[in-house]
Amino acid sequence: MHYEKTIKLKDGRECIIRNATAHDAEEIFALYNKVNNETNFLLKYPDETIFSVEEEKDFLYQKEKSAAEVQLCALVGDVIVGLSSVSTIGAWEKINHRAELGLSIEKDFWRLGIGSELTAACIDCATKAGFRQLELEVVGDNRNAIDLYKKMGFVEYGRNPRGFASRKSDYQELILMRLELR
């Protein structure tokens, strides 16, 4: 699925939202490690990277070819500063209407509008792919992300008080959110 859009950020700079490609693998690999080190709100720590740059290239190539799943990146200048994705939850008939949203942005680029644009792009892609529900999990202390998702129409449908076992703060509650697409 192809996606590309140029937006103006709150600070006046331009940002391009586009498909991540296999050519972006090294930069994306570095960005994943950076953002996982900047916040305690994401799934893993930098030392838990279990794939190589070559495997990232293969993963991105598969996303490029997919009619339903997508990996997007946000570029300011020629630097990738944010990532988002739509991933199918499963191929079985009972759950193939559901997809998962993932989002991460470099801390220096928070609160500039990139999160809203990446989320909107994923909603658009998921709708075009035929998904009827987009889901996510967000750390309960991540007020900025929760506010963003609510603004975009996501609603809470549950909580997992021991969702993450954090190295820094014991357990972190995860809030489960969903958006009906049709």
CSV table of C-alpha atoms in Angstrom, one decimal:
chain,number,residue,atom,x,y,z
A,1,MET,CA,0.0,0.0,0.0
A,2,HIS,CA,1.4,3.3,-1.0
A,3,TYR,CA,1.2,6.5,1.2
A,4,GLU,CA,2.9,9.9,0.9
A,5,LYS,CA,1.9,13.3,2.3
A,6,THR,CA,3.8,16.5,3.1
A,7,ILE,CA,2.7,18.4,6.2
A,8,LYS,CA,3.7,21.6,8.0
A,9,LEU,CA,4.7,21.1,11.6
A,10,LYS,CA,3.7,23.4,14.5
A,11,ASP,CA,7.2,25.0,14.3
A,12,GLY,CA,6.9,25.7,10.6
A,13,ARG,CA,9.1,23.0,9.3
A,14,GLU,CA,7.9,20.5,6.6
A,15,CYS,CA,7.6,16.9,7.3
A,16,ILE,CA,7.1,14.1,4.8
A,17,ILE,CA,5.0,11.1,5.8
A,18,ARG,CA,5.8,8.1,3.5
A,19,ASN,CA,6.2,4.4,3.3
A,20,ALA,CA,9.4,3.1,4.9
A,21,THR,CA,11.4,1.1,2.5
A,22,ALA,CA,14.2,-1.4,2.7
A,23,HIS,CA,16.6,1.4,1.8
A,24,ASP,CA,15.7,3.0,5.2
A,25,ALA,CA,16.6,-0.1,7.2
A,26,GLU,CA,19.8,1.2,8.8
A,27,GLU,CA,18.3,4.5,9.8
A,28,ILE,CA,15.1,2.9,11.2
A,29,PHE,CA,17.2,0.4,13.1
A,30,ALA,CA,19.1,3.2,14.8
A,31,LEU,CA,15.9,5.2,15.4
A,32,TYR,CA,14.2,2.2,17.1
A,33,ASN,CA,17.1,1.9,19.5
A,34,LYS,CA,17.2,5.7,20.1
A,35,VAL,CA,13.5,6.0,20.9
A,36,ASN,CA,13.5,2.9,23.0
A,37,ASN,CA,16.2,4.5,25.1
A,38,GLU,CA,14.4,7.9,25.4
A,39,THR,CA,11.2,6.7,27.0
A,40,ASN,CA,9.9,4.0,29.3
A,41,PHE,CA,6.6,3.9,27.3
A,42,LEU,CA,7.6,1.4,24.5
A,43,LEU,CA,7.6,-2.4,24.3
A,44,LYS,CA,11.3,-3.1,24.6
A,45,TYR,CA,14.7,-1.8,25.6
A,46,PRO,CA,17.5,-1.2,23.2
A,47,ASP,CA,19.5,-4.2,24.5
A,48,GLU,CA,16.6,-6.4,23.5
A,49,THR,CA,17.0,-6.0,19.8
A,50,ILE,CA,16.6,-9.4,18.4
A,51,PHE,CA,17.0,-8.7,14.7
A,52,SER,CA,19.7,-7.4,12.4
A,53,VAL,CA,19.7,-4.6,9.9
A,54,GLU,CA,19.4,-7.3,7.2
A,55,GLU,CA,16.3,-8.7,8.9
A,56,GLU,CA,14.9,-5.1,9.1
A,57,LYS,CA,15.4,-4.8,5.4
A,58,ASP,CA,13.5,-8.0,4.8
A,59,PHE,CA,10.7,-6.9,7.1
A,60,LEU,CA,10.4,-3.5,5.4
A,61,TYR,CA,10.4,-5.1,2.0
A,62,GLN,CA,7.5,-7.3,3.0
A,63,LYS,CA,5.6,-4.3,4.3
A,64,GLU,CA,6.2,-2.5,1.0
A,65,LYS,CA,4.6,-5.5,-0.9
A,66,SER,CA,1.7,-5.9,1.4
A,67,ALA,CA,-1.8,-4.8,0.4
A,68,ALA,CA,-3.0,-4.5,4.0
A,69,GLU,CA,0.0,-3.8,6.3
A,70,VAL,CA,2.1,-0.7,6.2
A,71,GLN,CA,5.2,0.8,7.9
A,72,LEU,CA,5.3,4.6,7.6
A,73,CYS,CA,8.1,7.0,8.5
A,74,ALA,CA,8.1,10.7,9.2
A,75,LEU,CA,11.1,12.7,7.8
A,76,VAL,CA,12.1,16.2,8.8
A,77,GLY,CA,14.7,17.3,6.3
A,78,ASP,CA,16.2,14.0,5.2
A,79,VAL,CA,16.1,12.5,8.7
A,80,ILE,CA,13.6,9.9,9.9
A,81,VAL,CA,12.2,11.0,13.2
A,82,GLY,CA,9.1,9.0,13.6
A,83,LEU,CA,7.5,5.6,12.7
A,84,SER,CA,4.1,4.2,12.6
A,85,SER,CA,2.6,0.9,11.5
A,86,VAL,CA,-0.6,-1.0,10.8
A,87,SER,CA,-0.2,-4.8,11.4
A,88,THR,CA,-2.8,-7.4,11.0
A,89,ILE,CA,-3.7,-9.2,14.2
A,90,GLY,CA,-4.3,-12.5,12.4
A,91,ALA,CA,-5.4,-14.0,9.2
A,92,TRP,CA,-8.2,-16.2,10.7
A,93,GLU,CA,-11.7,-15.2,9.6
A,94,LYS,CA,-12.9,-14.4,13.2
A,95,ILE,CA,-10.1,-11.8,13.7
A,96,ASN,CA,-9.0,-10.7,10.2
A,97,HIS,CA,-11.1,-7.5,10.6
A,98,ARG,CA,-8.7,-6.2,13.3
A,99,ALA,CA,-5.3,-4.5,13.0
A,100,GLU,CA,-2.8,-3.0,15.4
A,101,LEU,CA,-1.4,0.5,15.4
A,102,GLY,CA,2.2,1.1,16.5
A,103,LEU,CA,3.7,4.6,16.9
A,104,SER,CA,7.1,6.0,18.0
A,105,ILE,CA,8.6,9.4,17.7
A,106,GLU,CA,12.0,10.8,18.6
A,107,LYS,CA,11.7,12.8,21.8
A,108,ASP,CA,13.0,16.0,20.2
A,109,PHE,CA,10.1,15.9,17.8
A,110,TRP,CA,7.3,15.4,20.3
A,111,ARG,CA,4.3,17.8,20.3
A,112,LEU,CA,4.9,19.1,16.8
A,113,GLY,CA,2.0,17.3,15.1
A,114,ILE,CA,3.9,14.3,13.9
A,115,GLY,CA,2.0,11.8,16.1
A,116,SER,CA,-1.4,13.1,14.9
A,117,GLU,CA,-0.3,12.9,11.3
A,118,LEU,CA,1.2,9.4,11.6
A,119,THR,CA,-1.9,8.2,13.4
A,120,ALA,CA,-4.3,9.7,10.8
A,121,ALA,CA,-2.2,8.1,8.0
A,122,CYS,CA,-2.5,4.7,9.7
A,123,ILE,CA,-6.2,5.2,10.1
A,124,ASP,CA,-6.5,6.0,6.4
A,125,CYS,CA,-4.3,3.0,5.4
A,126,ALA,CA,-6.2,0.6,7.7
A,127,THR,CA,-9.5,1.8,6.3
A,128,LYS,CA,-8.4,1.4,2.7
A,129,ALA,CA,-7.0,-2.1,3.5
A,130,GLY,CA,-10.5,-3.1,4.6
A,131,PHE,CA,-9.9,-3.4,8.4
A,132,ARG,CA,-12.9,-2.6,10.5
A,133,GLN,CA,-11.1,-2.1,13.8
A,134,LEU,CA,-7.7,-0.5,14.7
A,135,GLU,CA,-6.3,-1.4,18.2
A,136,LEU,CA,-3.4,-0.3,20.4
A,137,GLU,CA,-2.0,-0.6,23.9
A,138,VAL,CA,-0.7,2.5,25.6
A,139,VAL,CA,1.1,2.9,29.0
A,140,GLY,CA,-1.3,4.5,31.5
A,141,ASP,CA,1.2,7.2,32.4
A,142,ASN,CA,1.7,8.3,28.8
A,143,ARG,CA,-0.9,11.2,29.0
A,144,ASN,CA,0.3,12.8,25.7
A,145,ALA,CA,-0.3,9.6,23.8
A,146,ILE,CA,-3.6,8.8,25.5
A,147,ASP,CA,-4.9,12.4,24.7
A,148,LEU,CA,-3.7,12.0,21.1
A,149,TYR,CA,-5.5,8.7,20.6
A,150,LYS,CA,-8.7,10.0,22.2
A,151,LYS,CA,-8.6,13.0,19.9
A,152,MET,CA,-8.3,10.7,17.0
A,153,GLY,CA,-11.4,8.8,18.1
A,154,PHE,CA,-10.0,5.8,20.0
A,155,VAL,CA,-11.9,4.6,23.0
A,156,GLU,CA,-10.7,2.6,26.0
A,157,TYR,CA,-12.0,-0.9,26.3
A,158,GLY,CA,-9.9,-2.3,29.1
A,159,ARG,CA,-6.8,-2.1,31.3
A,160,ASN,CA,-4.0,-4.5,32.2
A,161,PRO,CA,-2.5,-3.3,35.5
A,162,ARG,CA,0.6,-5.5,35.0
A,163,GLY,CA,1.0,-5.0,31.3
A,164,PHE,CA,4.7,-4.2,31.4
A,165,ALA,CA,7.2,-5.3,34.0
A,166,SER,CA,9.5,-2.2,33.8
A,167,ARG,CA,13.1,-2.1,34.8
A,168,LYS,CA,12.6,1.5,36.0
A,169,SER,CA,9.2,1.5,37.7
A,170,ASP,CA,8.0,-2.0,38.6
A,171,TYR,CA,4.8,-2.6,36.7
A,172,GLN,CA,3.2,-0.3,34.2
A,173,GLU,CA,-0.5,-0.4,33.5
A,174,LEU,CA,-1.5,-0.7,29.8
A,175,ILE,CA,-4.7,0.8,28.5
A,176,LEU,CA,-6.3,-1.0,25.6
A,177,MET,CA,-7.9,1.2,23.0
A,178,ARG,CA,-9.7,0.7,19.8
A,179,LEU,CA,-11.2,2.6,16.9
A,180,GLU,CA,-14.1,1.3,14.8
A,181,LEU,CA,-13.3,2.1,11.2
A,182,ARG,CA,-16.7,1.2,9.6
